[in-house]
Amino acid sequence: VASAAIAFAFHETADRTLAWSLAPVLVAVIFWGASFACAVLRSRESAMVIKANLKMNRGGQEGAEGKTLFEAANVKVSRYYDAQQWLILLGAIAYLIGHIWSLAEAAA
């Protein structure tokens, strides 16, 4: 979603002249880029959850180590997911502000 939003913003603003109304669009693209980074980090932590789960399934000392890894990675997965979703929303709000500002500039 984040990469599509960035592409959309670039497509929609390609023919616009440089104006202050593009500042919120830049903020939106930054939010969406950060959201994309959170998705990448979340996928890495998801892989760690799977690896930790395999260790837990083996039991013994490796299972205890796996449980600790699992809990830590699982918390990170949740945090990255939440951040990813909020950043997409914040980017959409920033883009909307820039779009409305641009319409107001064009009407003036």
Coordinates of N, CA and C in Angstrom, one line a residue:
V1 N 0.8 -1.2 0.0 CA 0.0 0.0 0.0 C 0.9 1.3 0.0
A2 N 1.9 1.2 0.8 CA 2.8 2.4 0.9 C 3.4 2.8 -0.4
S3 N 4.0 1.8 -1.1 CA 4.6 2.0 -2.4 C 3.7 2.5 -3.4
A4 N 2.4 2.0 -3.4 CA 1.4 2.5 -4.3 C 1.0 3.9 -4.0
A5 N 0.9 4.2 -2.7 CA 0.6 5.6 -2.4 C 1.7 6.6 -2.8
I6 N 3.0 6.2 -2.7 CA 4.1 7.0 -3.1 C 4.0 7.2 -4.6
A7 N 3.8 6.2 -5.4 CA 3.7 6.2 -6.8 C 2.5 7.1 -7.2
F8 N 1.4 7.0 -6.5 CA 0.2 7.8 -6.8 C 0.5 9.3 -6.6
A9 N 1.2 9.6 -5.5 CA 1.5 11.0 -5.2 C 2.5 11.6 -6.2
F10 N 3.4 10.8 -6.7 CA 4.3 11.3 -7.7 C 3.6 11.5 -9.0
H11 N 2.7 10.6 -9.3 CA 1.9 10.7 -10.6 C 1.0 11.9 -10.5
E12 N 0.3 12.1 -9.4 CA -0.6 13.2 -9.3 C 0.1 14.6 -9.2
T13 N 1.3 14.7 -8.8 CA 2.0 16.0 -8.6 C 3.0 16.2 -9.7
A14 N 3.2 15.4 -10.6 CA 4.2 15.5 -11.6 C 4.2 16.8 -12.4
D15 N 3.0 17.3 -12.7 CA 2.8 18.4 -13.5 C 2.6 19.7 -12.7
R16 N 2.7 19.6 -11.4 CA 2.5 20.8 -10.6 C 3.8 21.6 -10.5
T17 N 3.6 22.9 -10.4 CA 4.8 23.8 -10.2 C 5.1 23.8 -8.7
L18 N 6.3 24.1 -8.4 CA 6.8 24.1 -7.0 C 6.0 25.2 -6.2
A19 N 5.3 24.7 -5.2 CA 4.5 25.6 -4.3 C 4.5 25.0 -2.9
W20 N 4.2 25.9 -1.9 CA 4.1 25.4 -0.5 C 3.1 24.3 -0.3
S21 N 2.1 24.2 -1.2 CA 1.1 23.2 -1.0 C 1.7 21.8 -1.2
L22 N 2.9 21.7 -1.8 CA 3.5 20.4 -2.0 C 4.2 20.0 -0.7
A23 N 4.4 20.9 0.3 CA 5.1 20.5 1.5 C 4.3 19.3 2.2
P24 N 3.0 19.4 2.4 CA 2.3 18.3 3.0 C 2.4 17.0 2.2
V25 N 2.5 17.1 0.9 CA 2.6 15.9 0.0 C 4.0 15.3 0.3
L26 N 5.0 16.1 0.5 CA 6.3 15.6 0.8 C 6.3 14.9 2.1
V27 N 5.6 15.5 3.1 CA 5.4 14.8 4.4 C 4.7 13.5 4.3
A28 N 3.7 13.5 3.4 CA 3.0 12.2 3.2 C 3.9 11.1 2.6
V29 N 4.7 11.5 1.6 CA 5.6 10.6 1.0 C 6.6 10.1 2.0
I30 N 7.1 10.9 2.9 CA 8.0 10.5 4.0 C 7.3 9.5 4.9
F31 N 6.0 9.8 5.3 CA 5.3 8.9 6.2 C 5.1 7.5 5.4
W32 N 4.8 7.6 4.2 CA 4.6 6.3 3.4 C 5.9 5.6 3.3
G33 N 7.0 6.3 3.1 CA 8.3 5.6 3.0 C 8.6 4.9 4.3
A34 N 8.3 5.6 5.4 CA 8.6 5.0 6.8 C 7.7 3.8 7.0
S35 N 6.4 3.9 6.5 CA 5.5 2.7 6.6 C 6.1 1.5 5.8
F36 N 6.6 1.8 4.6 CA 7.2 0.7 3.8 C 8.4 0.1 4.6
A37 N 9.2 1.0 5.2 CA 10.4 0.5 6.0 C 9.9 -0.4 7.2
C38 N 8.8 0.0 7.8 CA 8.2 -0.8 8.9 C 7.8 -2.2 8.4
A39 N 7.2 -2.2 7.2 CA 6.8 -3.5 6.6 C 8.0 -4.4 6.4
V40 N 9.1 -3.8 5.9 CA 10.3 -4.6 5.7 C 10.8 -5.2 7.0
L41 N 10.9 -4.3 8.0 CA 11.4 -4.7 9.3 C 10.4 -5.7 9.9
R42 N 9.1 -5.6 9.7 CA 8.1 -6.5 10.3 C 8.3 -7.9 9.6
S43 N 8.6 -7.9 8.3 CA 8.8 -9.2 7.7 C 10.1 -9.9 8.2
R44 N 11.1 -9.1 8.5 CA 12.3 -9.7 9.1 C 12.0 -10.3 10.5
E45 N 11.3 -9.6 11.3 CA 10.9 -10.1 12.6 C 10.0 -11.2 12.6
S46 N 9.1 -11.3 11.5 CA 8.2 -12.4 11.4 C 9.0 -13.7 11.1
A47 N 10.1 -13.5 10.3 CA 11.0 -14.7 10.1 C 11.7 -15.1 11.4
M48 N 12.0 -14.2 12.3 CA 12.6 -14.5 13.6 C 11.6 -15.3 14.4
V49 N 10.3 -14.9 14.3 CA 9.2 -15.6 15.1 C 9.2 -17.0 14.7
I50 N 9.2 -17.3 13.4 CA 9.2 -18.6 12.8 C 10.4 -19.4 13.3
K51 N 11.6 -18.8 13.2 CA 12.8 -19.5 13.7 C 12.7 -19.8 15.2
A52 N 12.2 -18.9 16.0 CA 12.1 -19.1 17.4 C 11.1 -20.2 17.7
N53 N 10.0 -20.2 16.9 CA 9.0 -21.3 17.1 C 9.6 -22.6 16.8
L54 N 10.5 -22.7 15.8 CA 11.1 -24.0 15.5 C 12.0 -24.4 16.7
K55 N 12.7 -23.5 17.3 CA 13.6 -23.8 18.4 C 12.7 -24.3 19.6
M56 N 11.6 -23.6 19.8 CA 10.7 -24.0 20.9 C 10.2 -25.5 20.7
N57 N 9.9 -25.8 19.5 CA 9.4 -27.1 19.2 C 10.5 -28.2 19.4
R58 N 11.8 -27.8 19.4 CA 12.8 -28.8 19.7 C 13.0 -29.1 21.2
G59 N 12.5 -28.2 22.0 CA 12.5 -28.4 23.5 C 13.9 -28.2 24.1
G60 N 13.9 -28.5 25.4 CA 15.2 -28.5 26.1 C 15.7 -27.0 26.2
Q61 N 17.0 -26.9 26.3 CA 17.7 -25.6 26.3 C 17.4 -24.8 25.1
E62 N 17.4 -25.4 23.9 CA 17.0 -24.7 22.7 C 15.6 -24.2 22.7
G63 N 14.7 -24.9 23.4 CA 13.3 -24.5 23.5 C 13.2 -23.3 24.4
A64 N 13.9 -23.3 25.5 CA 13.9 -22.1 26.4 C 14.4 -20.9 25.7
E65 N 15.5 -21.0 25.0 CA 16.1 -19.9 24.2 C 15.1 -19.5 23.1
G66 N 14.4 -20.4 22.5 CA 13.4 -20.1 21.5 C 12.3 -19.3 22.0
K67 N 11.8 -19.6 23.2 CA 10.7 -18.9 23.9 C 11.0 -17.5 24.1
T68 N 12.2 -17.2 24.6 CA 12.7 -15.8 24.8 C 12.7 -15.1 23.5
L69 N 13.3 -15.7 22.5 CA 13.4 -15.1 21.1 C 12.0 -14.8 20.6
F70 N 11.1 -15.8 20.7 CA 9.8 -15.7 20.2 C 9.0 -14.5 20.8
E71 N 9.1 -14.4 22.1 CA 8.4 -13.3 22.8 C 8.9 -11.9 22.4
A72 N 10.2 -11.8 22.3 CA 10.8 -10.5 21.9 C 10.5 -10.1 20.4
A73 N 10.6 -11.1 19.5 CA 10.3 -10.9 18.1 C 8.8 -10.6 17.9
N74 N 8.0 -11.3 18.6 CA 6.5 -11.2 18.5 C 6.1 -9.7 18.9
V75 N 6.7 -9.2 19.9 CA 6.4 -7.8 20.3 C 6.8 -6.8 19.2
K76 N 8.0 -7.1 18.6 CA 8.5 -6.2 17.6 C 7.6 -6.3 16.3
V77 N 7.1 -7.5 16.0 CA 6.2 -7.6 14.9 C 4.9 -6.8 15.1
S78 N 4.4 -6.8 16.3 CA 3.2 -6.0 16.6 C 3.4 -4.6 16.5
R79 N 4.6 -4.1 17.0 CA 4.9 -2.7 17.0 C 5.1 -2.2 15.6
Y80 N 5.8 -3.0 14.8 CA 6.1 -2.5 13.4 C 4.7 -2.5 12.6
Y81 N 3.9 -3.5 12.9 CA 2.6 -3.5 12.2 C 1.8 -2.3 12.6
D82 N 1.7 -2.0 13.9 CA 0.9 -0.8 14.3 C 1.5 0.5 13.7
A83 N 2.9 0.6 13.7 CA 3.5 1.8 13.1 C 3.2 1.9 11.6
Q84 N 3.3 0.8 11.0 CA 3.0 0.7 9.5 C 1.6 1.3 9.2
Q85 N 0.6 0.8 10.0 CA -0.8 1.3 9.7 C -1.0 2.7 10.0
W86 N -0.4 3.2 11.2 CA -0.6 4.6 11.5 C 0.1 5.5 10.5
L87 N 1.3 5.1 10.1 CA 2.0 5.9 9.1 C 1.3 6.0 7.8
I88 N 0.6 5.0 7.4 CA -0.2 5.0 6.1 C -1.3 6.0 6.3
L89 N -2.0 6.0 7.5 CA -3.1 6.9 7.8 C -2.5 8.4 7.8
L90 N -1.5 8.6 8.5 CA -0.9 9.9 8.6 C -0.5 10.5 7.3
G91 N 0.1 9.6 6.4 CA 0.4 10.0 5.1 C -0.8 10.4 4.3
A92 N -1.9 9.6 4.4 CA -3.1 10.0 3.7 C -3.7 11.3 4.2
I93 N -3.6 11.6 5.5 CA -4.1 12.9 6.0 C -3.2 14.0 5.5
A94 N -1.9 13.8 5.5 CA -1.0 14.8 5.0 C -1.3 15.1 3.5
Y95 N -1.4 14.0 2.7 CA -1.7 14.2 1.3 C -3.0 14.9 1.1
L96 N -4.0 14.6 1.8 CA -5.3 15.3 1.7 C -5.2 16.8 2.0
I97 N -4.4 17.1 3.0 CA -4.2 18.5 3.3 C -3.5 19.2 2.2
G98 N -2.5 18.6 1.6 CA -1.8 19.2 0.5 C -2.7 19.3 -0.7
H99 N -3.5 18.3 -1.0 CA -4.4 18.4 -2.1 C -5.4 19.5 -2.0
I100 N -6.0 19.6 -0.8 CA -7.0 20.7 -0.6 C -6.3 22.1 -0.7
W101 N -5.1 22.2 -0.1 CA -4.3 23.4 -0.2 C -4.0 23.8 -1.7
S102 N -3.7 22.8 -2.5 CA -3.4 23.0 -3.9 C -4.7 23.5 -4.6
L103 N -5.8 22.9 -4.3 CA -7.1 23.3 -4.9 C -7.4 24.8 -4.5
A104 N -7.1 25.1 -3.3 CA -7.4 26.5 -2.8 C -6.4 27.5 -3.5
E105 N -5.2 27.1 -3.8 CA -4.2 27.9 -4.5 C -4.7 28.1 -6.0
A106 N -5.2 27.0 -6.6 CA -5.7 27.1 -8.0 C -6.9 28.0 -8.1
A107 N -7.7 28.0 -7.1 CA -9.0 28.8 -7.1 C -8.7 30.3 -6.9
A108 N -7.6 30.5 -6.2 CA -7.3 31.9 -5.8 C -6.8 32.8 -7.0

